[in-house]
mmCIF file of C-alpha atoms in Angstrom:
data_model
loop_
_atom_site.group_PDB
_atom_site.id
_atom_site.type_symbol
_atom_site.label_atom_id
_atom_site.label_comp_id
_atom_site.label_asym_id
_atom_site.label_seq_id
_atom_site.Cartn_x
_atom_site.Cartn_y
_atom_site.Cartn_z
ATOM 1 C CA MET V 1 -49.872 -69.358 -18.004
ATOM 2 C CA PRO V 2 -46.326 -68.133 -17.328
ATOM 3 C CA SER V 3 -43.447 -70.561 -17.662
ATOM 4 C CA ASP V 4 -41.638 -71.792 -14.575
ATOM 5 C CA GLU V 5 -38.654 -69.633 -15.539
ATOM 6 C CA SER V 6 -40.704 -66.432 -15.845
ATOM 7 C CA ALA V 7 -42.540 -67.178 -12.594
ATOM 8 C CA PHE V 8 -39.203 -67.703 -10.854
ATOM 9 C CA ALA V 9 -37.853 -64.487 -12.381
ATOM 10 C CA ALA V 10 -40.931 -62.604 -11.146
ATOM 11 C CA LEU V 11 -40.363 -64.056 -7.676
ATOM 12 C CA LEU V 12 -36.736 -62.908 -7.697
ATOM 13 C CA VAL V 13 -37.708 -59.421 -8.891
ATOM 14 C CA SER V 14 -40.361 -59.191 -6.186
ATOM 15 C CA VAL V 15 -37.976 -60.304 -3.443
ATOM 16 C CA GLY V 16 -35.282 -57.892 -4.619
ATOM 17 C CA VAL V 17 -37.623 -54.906 -4.873
ATOM 18 C CA SER V 18 -39.188 -55.696 -1.496
ATOM 19 C CA ALA V 19 -35.759 -56.023 0.112
ATOM 20 C CA ALA V 20 -34.754 -52.646 -1.308
ATOM 21 C CA ALA V 21 -38.056 -50.870 -0.622
ATOM 22 C CA THR V 22 -38.626 -52.073 2.954
ATOM 23 C CA PRO V 23 -35.754 -50.119 4.561
ATOM 24 C CA VAL V 24 -36.805 -47.026 2.603
ATOM 25 C CA MET V 25 -40.377 -47.303 3.887
ATOM 26 C CA ILE V 26 -39.072 -47.849 7.436
ATOM 27 C CA ARG V 27 -37.135 -44.576 7.214
ATOM 28 C CA VAL V 28 -40.133 -42.743 5.754
ATOM 29 C CA ALA V 29 -42.404 -44.072 8.498
ATOM 30 C CA ARG V 30 -39.958 -43.135 11.257
ATOM 31 C CA ARG V 31 -39.443 -39.613 9.883
ATOM 32 C CA ALA V 32 -43.189 -39.109 9.508
ATOM 33 C CA GLY V 33 -43.956 -40.608 12.919
ATOM 34 C CA ILE V 34 -46.091 -43.379 11.409
ATOM 35 C CA ILE V 35 -45.303 -45.877 14.142
ATOM 36 C CA ASP V 36 -47.272 -48.725 15.726
ATOM 37 C CA HIS V 37 -46.874 -49.011 19.478
ATOM 38 C CA PRO V 38 -47.203 -52.370 21.250
ATOM 39 C CA GLY V 39 -50.200 -53.028 23.408
ATOM 40 C CA GLY V 40 -53.347 -55.098 23.538
ATOM 41 C CA TYR V 41 -53.257 -57.830 20.938
ATOM 42 C CA LYS V 42 -50.159 -56.342 19.293
ATOM 43 C CA ARG V 43 -47.314 -58.479 20.600
ATOM 44 C CA HIS V 44 -44.250 -56.768 19.173
ATOM 45 C CA ALA V 45 -41.712 -55.751 21.804
ATOM 46 C CA ARG V 46 -40.911 -52.222 20.596
ATOM 47 C CA PRO V 47 -42.510 -49.520 18.450
ATOM 48 C CA THR V 48 -42.655 -50.673 14.836
ATOM 49 C CA PRO V 49 -42.820 -48.459 11.735
ATOM 50 C CA TYR V 50 -45.860 -48.816 9.514
ATOM 51 C CA LEU V 51 -45.756 -48.682 5.683
ATOM 52 C CA GLY V 52 -44.268 -52.123 5.026
ATOM 53 C CA GLY V 53 -47.353 -52.779 2.928
ATOM 54 C CA PHE V 54 -46.202 -50.130 0.468
ATOM 55 C CA ALA V 55 -42.888 -51.956 0.034
ATOM 56 C CA ILE V 56 -44.762 -55.172 -0.674
ATOM 57 C CA LEU V 57 -47.162 -53.383 -3.032
ATOM 58 C CA VAL V 58 -44.320 -51.850 -5.049
ATOM 59 C CA ALA V 59 -42.563 -55.222 -5.229
ATOM 60 C CA VAL V 60 -45.653 -57.036 -6.458
ATOM 61 C CA LEU V 61 -46.518 -54.344 -8.992
ATOM 62 C CA VAL V 62 -42.980 -54.207 -10.398
ATOM 63 C CA ALA V 63 -42.782 -58.005 -10.659
ATOM 64 C CA SER V 64 -46.241 -58.206 -12.235
ATOM 65 C CA VAL V 65 -45.502 -55.602 -14.870
ATOM 66 C CA ALA V 66 -42.054 -57.083 -15.514
ATOM 67 C CA SER V 67 -43.455 -60.565 -16.072
ATOM 68 C CA ALA V 68 -46.921 -59.916 -17.562
ATOM 69 C CA GLY V 69 -46.776 -56.369 -18.852
ATOM 70 C CA THR V 70 -49.794 -54.156 -18.575
ATOM 71 C CA SER V 71 -52.150 -56.388 -20.497
ATOM 72 C CA SER V 72 -55.575 -57.071 -19.095
ATOM 73 C CA PRO V 73 -56.303 -57.902 -16.243
ATOM 74 C CA ILE V 74 -53.111 -56.543 -14.659
ATOM 75 C CA PRO V 75 -54.423 -52.937 -14.373
ATOM 76 C CA ILE V 76 -57.580 -54.066 -12.517
ATOM 77 C CA ILE V 77 -55.587 -56.280 -10.175
ATOM 78 C CA ALA V 78 -53.078 -53.452 -9.598
ATOM 79 C CA CYS V 79 -55.880 -50.996 -8.790
ATOM 80 C CA GLY V 80 -57.356 -53.510 -6.354
ATOM 81 C CA ALA V 81 -53.980 -54.021 -4.707
ATOM 82 C CA VAL V 82 -53.487 -50.267 -4.355
ATOM 83 C CA ALA V 83 -56.983 -49.898 -2.870
ATOM 84 C CA ILE V 84 -56.357 -52.650 -0.328
ATOM 85 C CA CYS V 85 -52.935 -51.232 0.575
ATOM 86 C CA LEU V 86 -54.435 -47.770 1.107
ATOM 87 C CA LEU V 87 -57.291 -49.284 3.113
ATOM 88 C CA GLY V 88 -54.837 -51.092 5.381
ATOM 89 C CA THR V 89 -52.678 -48.021 5.846
ATOM 90 C CA VAL V 90 -55.632 -45.798 6.686
ATOM 91 C CA ASP V 91 -56.911 -48.466 9.069
ATOM 92 C CA ASP V 92 -53.501 -48.563 10.751
ATOM 93 C CA LEU V 93 -53.693 -44.822 11.360
ATOM 94 C CA ARG V 94 -57.396 -44.526 12.245
ATOM 95 C CA ALA V 95 -59.646 -47.473 12.861
ATOM 96 C CA ILE V 96 -62.053 -48.278 10.046
ATOM 97 C CA SER V 97 -65.108 -50.340 10.915
ATOM 98 C CA PRO V 98 -64.789 -54.037 10.097
ATOM 99 C CA VAL V 99 -67.949 -53.883 7.976
ATOM 100 C CA LEU V 100 -66.526 -51.107 5.781
ATOM 101 C CA ARG V 101 -63.189 -52.918 5.463
ATOM 102 C CA LEU V 102 -64.926 -56.137 4.415
ATOM 103 C CA ALA V 103 -67.147 -54.252 1.961
ATOM 104 C CA ILE V 104 -64.134 -52.653 0.275
ATOM 105 C CA GLN V 105 -62.275 -55.960 0.162
ATOM 106 C CA ALA V 106 -65.349 -57.655 -1.331
ATOM 107 C CA ALA V 107 -65.677 -54.863 -3.924
ATOM 108 C CA VAL V 108 -62.075 -55.505 -4.954
ATOM 109 C CA GLY V 109 -62.906 -59.202 -5.259
ATOM 110 C CA VAL V 110 -65.925 -58.422 -7.454
ATOM 111 C CA SER V 111 -63.746 -56.169 -9.641
ATOM 112 C CA VAL V 112 -61.140 -58.887 -10.055
ATOM 113 C CA TRP V 113 -63.839 -61.402 -10.973
ATOM 114 C CA ALA V 114 -65.482 -58.942 -13.399
ATOM 115 C CA ALA V 115 -62.092 -58.483 -15.108
ATOM 116 C CA ASP V 116 -62.054 -62.251 -15.675
ATOM 117 C CA ALA V 117 -59.080 -62.625 -13.337
ATOM 118 C CA GLY V 118 -60.833 -64.569 -10.601
ATOM 119 C CA TRP V 119 -61.324 -68.257 -10.068
ATOM 120 C CA ASN V 120 -61.858 -70.240 -13.249
ATOM 121 C CA THR V 121 -63.065 -73.673 -12.204
ATOM 122 C CA GLY V 122 -65.808 -74.424 -14.695
ATOM 123 C CA LEU V 123 -68.419 -73.844 -11.998
ATOM 124 C CA PRO V 124 -71.296 -71.429 -12.629
ATOM 125 C CA GLY V 125 -70.268 -67.748 -12.707
ATOM 126 C CA TRP V 126 -71.901 -66.958 -9.365
ATOM 127 C CA ALA V 127 -69.862 -69.730 -7.684
ATOM 128 C CA GLU V 128 -66.633 -68.421 -9.181
ATOM 129 C CA LEU V 129 -67.591 -64.920 -7.994
ATOM 130 C CA VAL V 130 -68.111 -66.228 -4.455
ATOM 131 C CA LEU V 131 -64.793 -68.108 -4.562
ATOM 132 C CA THR V 132 -62.934 -65.060 -5.860
ATOM 133 C CA VAL V 133 -64.403 -62.690 -3.259
ATOM 134 C CA PHE V 134 -63.869 -65.224 -0.461
ATOM 135 C CA TRP V 135 -60.262 -65.848 -1.524
ATOM 136 C CA ILE V 136 -59.374 -62.155 -1.669
ATOM 137 C CA VAL V 137 -61.070 -61.326 1.633
ATOM 138 C CA LEU V 138 -59.411 -64.340 3.280
ATOM 139 C CA ALA V 139 -55.938 -63.553 1.908
ATOM 140 C CA VAL V 140 -56.134 -59.879 2.899
ATOM 141 C CA ASN V 141 -57.242 -60.679 6.426
ATOM 142 C CA VAL V 142 -54.708 -63.469 6.966
ATOM 143 C CA PHE V 143 -51.985 -61.085 5.835
ATOM 144 C CA ASN V 144 -53.371 -58.376 8.139
ATOM 145 C CA LEU V 145 -53.463 -60.792 11.079
ATOM 146 C CA ILE V 146 -49.812 -61.749 10.552
ATOM 147 C CA ASP V 147 -48.845 -58.094 10.307
ATOM 148 C CA ASN V 148 -50.865 -57.070 13.366
ATOM 149 C CA LEU V 149 -49.314 -59.730 15.540
ATOM 150 C CA ASP V 150 -45.725 -58.652 15.039
ATOM 151 C CA GLY V 151 -45.462 -56.100 12.236
ATOM 152 C CA ALA V 152 -43.435 -58.565 10.191
ATOM 153 C CA ALA V 153 -45.483 -58.962 7.016
ATOM 154 C CA ALA V 154 -42.953 -57.029 4.932
ATOM 155 C CA SER V 155 -40.188 -59.311 6.119
ATOM 156 C CA ALA V 156 -42.135 -62.583 6.020
#
């Protein structure tokens, strides 16, 4: 378990990297034409660049490696985070069926649990697997909902 000081340092690193990476990803998205236009359930007032998820991903990965190194289970968690970021970006550009999205998210949850990085409650293994998969699927979709409503996940 990291100390309060190292957790706070990781938070500061993550915030700093995200603050630096977000404007870069905005420029990349604008130059590449990777823009979300308002309409339907998307309530933002003007076209919004995609790719904020990459800024968040880089920030989390840098902070994780800076605070925990590359010891197990960091590589598995990092691979899962990259997979979910790529899934979200592809889904932003071309709709992916909800069933496929949930299956990929659940597979990431199973991988995290298999790496012994999931819930550790003392419950039977199957219950901790269910909790881990549920938590990851829930967190990903809450984050996606916030981002879809106003495109502000990278600045939240």
